[in-house]
XYZ file of C-alpha atoms in Angstrom:
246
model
C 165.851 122.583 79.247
C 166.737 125.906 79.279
C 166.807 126.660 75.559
C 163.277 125.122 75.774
C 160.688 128.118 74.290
C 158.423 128.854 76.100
C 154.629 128.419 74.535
C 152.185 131.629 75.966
C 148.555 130.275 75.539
C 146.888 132.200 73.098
C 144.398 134.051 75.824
C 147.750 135.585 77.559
C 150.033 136.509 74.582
C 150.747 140.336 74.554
C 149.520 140.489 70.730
C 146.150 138.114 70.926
C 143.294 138.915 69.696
C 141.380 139.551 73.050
C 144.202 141.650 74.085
C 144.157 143.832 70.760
C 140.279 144.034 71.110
C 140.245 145.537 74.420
C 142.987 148.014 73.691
C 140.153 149.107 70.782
C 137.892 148.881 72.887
C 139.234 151.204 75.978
C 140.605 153.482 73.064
C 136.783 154.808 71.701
C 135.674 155.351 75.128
C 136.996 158.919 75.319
C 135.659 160.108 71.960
C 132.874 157.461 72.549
C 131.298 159.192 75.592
C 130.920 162.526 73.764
C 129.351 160.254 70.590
C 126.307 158.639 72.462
C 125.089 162.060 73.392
C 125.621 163.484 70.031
C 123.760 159.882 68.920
C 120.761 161.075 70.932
C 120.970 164.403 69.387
C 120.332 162.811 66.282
C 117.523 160.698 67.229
C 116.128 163.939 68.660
C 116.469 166.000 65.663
C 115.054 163.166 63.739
C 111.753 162.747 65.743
C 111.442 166.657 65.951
C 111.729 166.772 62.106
C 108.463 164.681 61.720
C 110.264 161.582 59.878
C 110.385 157.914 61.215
C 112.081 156.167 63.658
C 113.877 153.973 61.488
C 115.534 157.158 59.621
C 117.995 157.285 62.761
C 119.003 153.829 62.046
C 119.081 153.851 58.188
C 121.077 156.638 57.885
C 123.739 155.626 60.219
C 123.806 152.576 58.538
C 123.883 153.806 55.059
C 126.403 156.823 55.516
C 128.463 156.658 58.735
C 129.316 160.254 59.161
C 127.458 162.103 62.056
C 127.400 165.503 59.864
C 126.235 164.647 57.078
C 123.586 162.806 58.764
C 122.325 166.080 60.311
C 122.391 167.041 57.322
C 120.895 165.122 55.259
C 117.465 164.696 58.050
C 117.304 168.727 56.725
C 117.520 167.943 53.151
C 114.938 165.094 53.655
C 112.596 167.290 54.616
C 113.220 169.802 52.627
C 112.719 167.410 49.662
C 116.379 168.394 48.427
C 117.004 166.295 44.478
C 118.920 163.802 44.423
C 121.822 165.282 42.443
C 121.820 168.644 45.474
C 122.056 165.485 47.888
C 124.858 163.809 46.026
C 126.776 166.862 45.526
C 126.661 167.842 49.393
C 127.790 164.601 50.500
C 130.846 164.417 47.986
C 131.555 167.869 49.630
C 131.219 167.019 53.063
C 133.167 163.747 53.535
C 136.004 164.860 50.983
C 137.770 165.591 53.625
C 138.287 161.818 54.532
C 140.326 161.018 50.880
C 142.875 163.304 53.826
C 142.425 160.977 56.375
C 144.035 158.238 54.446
C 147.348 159.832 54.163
C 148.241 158.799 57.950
C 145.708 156.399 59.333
C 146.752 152.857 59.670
C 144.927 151.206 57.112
C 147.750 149.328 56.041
C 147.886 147.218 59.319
C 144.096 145.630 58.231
C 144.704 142.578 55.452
C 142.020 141.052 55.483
C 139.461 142.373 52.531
C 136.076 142.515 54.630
C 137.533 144.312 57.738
C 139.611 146.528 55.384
C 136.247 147.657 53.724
C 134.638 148.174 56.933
C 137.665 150.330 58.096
C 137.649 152.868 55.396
C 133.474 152.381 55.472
C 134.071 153.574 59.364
C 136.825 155.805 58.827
C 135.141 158.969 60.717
C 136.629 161.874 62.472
C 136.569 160.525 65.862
C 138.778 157.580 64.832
C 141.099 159.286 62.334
C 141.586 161.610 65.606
C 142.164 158.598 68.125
C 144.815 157.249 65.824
C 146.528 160.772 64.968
C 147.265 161.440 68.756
C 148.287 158.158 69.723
C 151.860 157.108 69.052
C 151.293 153.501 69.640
C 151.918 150.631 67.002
C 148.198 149.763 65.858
C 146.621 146.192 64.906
C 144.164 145.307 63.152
C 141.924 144.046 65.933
C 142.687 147.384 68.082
C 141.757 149.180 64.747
C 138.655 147.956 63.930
C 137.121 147.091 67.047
C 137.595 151.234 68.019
C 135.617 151.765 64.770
C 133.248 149.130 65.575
C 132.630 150.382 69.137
C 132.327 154.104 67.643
C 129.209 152.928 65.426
C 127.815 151.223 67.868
C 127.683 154.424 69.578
C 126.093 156.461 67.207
C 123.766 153.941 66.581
C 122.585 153.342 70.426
C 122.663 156.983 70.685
C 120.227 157.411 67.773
C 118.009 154.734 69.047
C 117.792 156.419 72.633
C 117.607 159.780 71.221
C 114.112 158.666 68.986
C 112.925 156.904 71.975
C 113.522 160.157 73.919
C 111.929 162.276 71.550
C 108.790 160.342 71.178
C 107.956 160.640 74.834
C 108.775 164.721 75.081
C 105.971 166.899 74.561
C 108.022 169.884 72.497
C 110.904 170.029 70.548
C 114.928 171.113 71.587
C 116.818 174.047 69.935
C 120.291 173.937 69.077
C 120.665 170.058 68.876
C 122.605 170.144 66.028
C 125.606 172.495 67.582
C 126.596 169.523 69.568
C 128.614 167.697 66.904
C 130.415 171.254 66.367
C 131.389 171.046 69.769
C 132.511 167.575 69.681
C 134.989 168.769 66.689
C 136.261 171.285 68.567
C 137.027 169.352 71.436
C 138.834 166.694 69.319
C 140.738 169.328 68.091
C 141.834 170.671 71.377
C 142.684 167.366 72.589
C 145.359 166.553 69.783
C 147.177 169.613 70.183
C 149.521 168.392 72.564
C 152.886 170.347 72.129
C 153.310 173.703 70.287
C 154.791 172.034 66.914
C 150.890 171.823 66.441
C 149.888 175.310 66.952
C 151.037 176.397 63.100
C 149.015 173.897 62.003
C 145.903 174.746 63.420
C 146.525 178.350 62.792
C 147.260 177.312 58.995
C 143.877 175.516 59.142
C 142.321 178.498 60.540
C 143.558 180.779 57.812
C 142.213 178.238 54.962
C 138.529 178.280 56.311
C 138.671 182.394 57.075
C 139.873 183.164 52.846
C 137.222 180.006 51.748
C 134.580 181.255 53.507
C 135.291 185.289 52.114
C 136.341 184.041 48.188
C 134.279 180.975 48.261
C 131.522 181.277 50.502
C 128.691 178.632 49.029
C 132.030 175.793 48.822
C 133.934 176.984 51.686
C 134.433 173.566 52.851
C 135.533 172.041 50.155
C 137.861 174.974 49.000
C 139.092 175.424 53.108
C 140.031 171.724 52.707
C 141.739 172.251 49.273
C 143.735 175.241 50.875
C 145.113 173.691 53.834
C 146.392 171.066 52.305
C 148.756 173.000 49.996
C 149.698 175.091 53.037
C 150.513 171.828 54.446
C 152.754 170.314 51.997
C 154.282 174.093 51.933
C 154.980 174.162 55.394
C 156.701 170.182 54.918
C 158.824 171.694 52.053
C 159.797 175.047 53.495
C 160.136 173.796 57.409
C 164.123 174.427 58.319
C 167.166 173.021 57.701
C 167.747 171.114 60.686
C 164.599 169.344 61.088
C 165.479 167.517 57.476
C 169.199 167.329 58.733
C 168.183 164.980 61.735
C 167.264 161.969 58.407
C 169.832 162.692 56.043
C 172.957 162.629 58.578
C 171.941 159.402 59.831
């Protein structure tokens, strides 16, 4: 009996679905508790902006992305066209056609929960997944994206229910999703091989924002990734060395 295999019940085995869930799961909670409050935010800058309730929830639902959402409760009022609107949100998430290079959509086969993945692929979880150096599944994946929009979504809800009970508006709500950025960005430079690169990506936004200032965004984006595939081309010697000699 000893060359016998072993069965693990489905509920135990390393790799089960339950298993891969909570891993998901425990992974948004970091990025997740700086979300809700930037959720409420939202909500907040909704209600202060004089538009419904249900513009919280719609938006979320209809563009993921927690800046262009801020955005776009701006150009709603504002009474922005259509085409200004389409334009600035072609600009603003452009940067996620990056995002694809390196996050592991791959590991997600089946068709619905691959559509949600790239429909969910924000910054928080392209950050989760660029500072972790574990093997992802698709469970993991997708219930971290899952848990992220839920959220943003609960935070928008609490934020409009906040702001219709307070008697006078908040300034500088919509600074907090800047400061969630930043701290991502802190948190995935974890050795000094990343320091060039954020000094690269510094650089790109400080000549967009002099040559291009109305697209500095767009052109910031553009930038650092040719410095990028520059800096891959031109590194030394010895860090190409370390695949060829094997």
């Amino acid at each position: 009996m000893a060359n016998a295999t072993q069965i693990v019940p489905p509920d135990t085995a390393p790799n089960s679905r339950r298993h891969e869930t909570a891993r998901g799961l425990r992974d948004s909670f970091a990025a997740g508790l700086g979300m809700y409050p930037l959720g409420i935010a939202f909500g907040l800058v909704v209600v202060q902006a004089g538009l419904p309730w249900w513009v919280a929830p719609a938006l979320s639902v209809a563009g993921f992305a927690g800046s262009l959402e801020l955005l776009l409760v701006g150009m709603i009022v504002a009474a922005t066209p259509l085409a200004t609107i389409a334009l600035t949100t072609f600009m603003v998430n452009f940067r996620h056609v990056f995002y694809s290079f390196s996050f592991p959509l791959h590991v997600v086969k089946n068709p619905f929960a691959k559509a949600y993945s790239v429909y969910a692929l924000i910054d928080e979880a392209y950050a989760v997944t660029a500072a972790s150096r574990d093997t992802w599944t698709p469970w993991r994946l997708v219930s971290m994206q899952a848990a992220f929009h839920c959220y943003w979504l609960g935070g928008g809800l609490t934020g409009v229910l906040v702001g219709s009970l307070m008697p006078g508006p908040i300034k500088g709500l919509d600074f907090a999703l800047c400061a969630l950025f930043v701290t991502l960005t802190l948190d995935a430079a974890r050795t000094r091989q990343h320091v060039p690169s954020f000094l690269l990506a510094g650089l790109s936004f400080a000549v967009a924002a002099v040559l291009l200032p109305s697209q500095a965004l767009f052109a910031a984006l553009a930038l650092f990734l040719i410095l990028l595939l520059a800096r891959f081309v031109l590194r030394p010697g010895h860090d190409r060395r370390g695949t060829t000699d094997a």
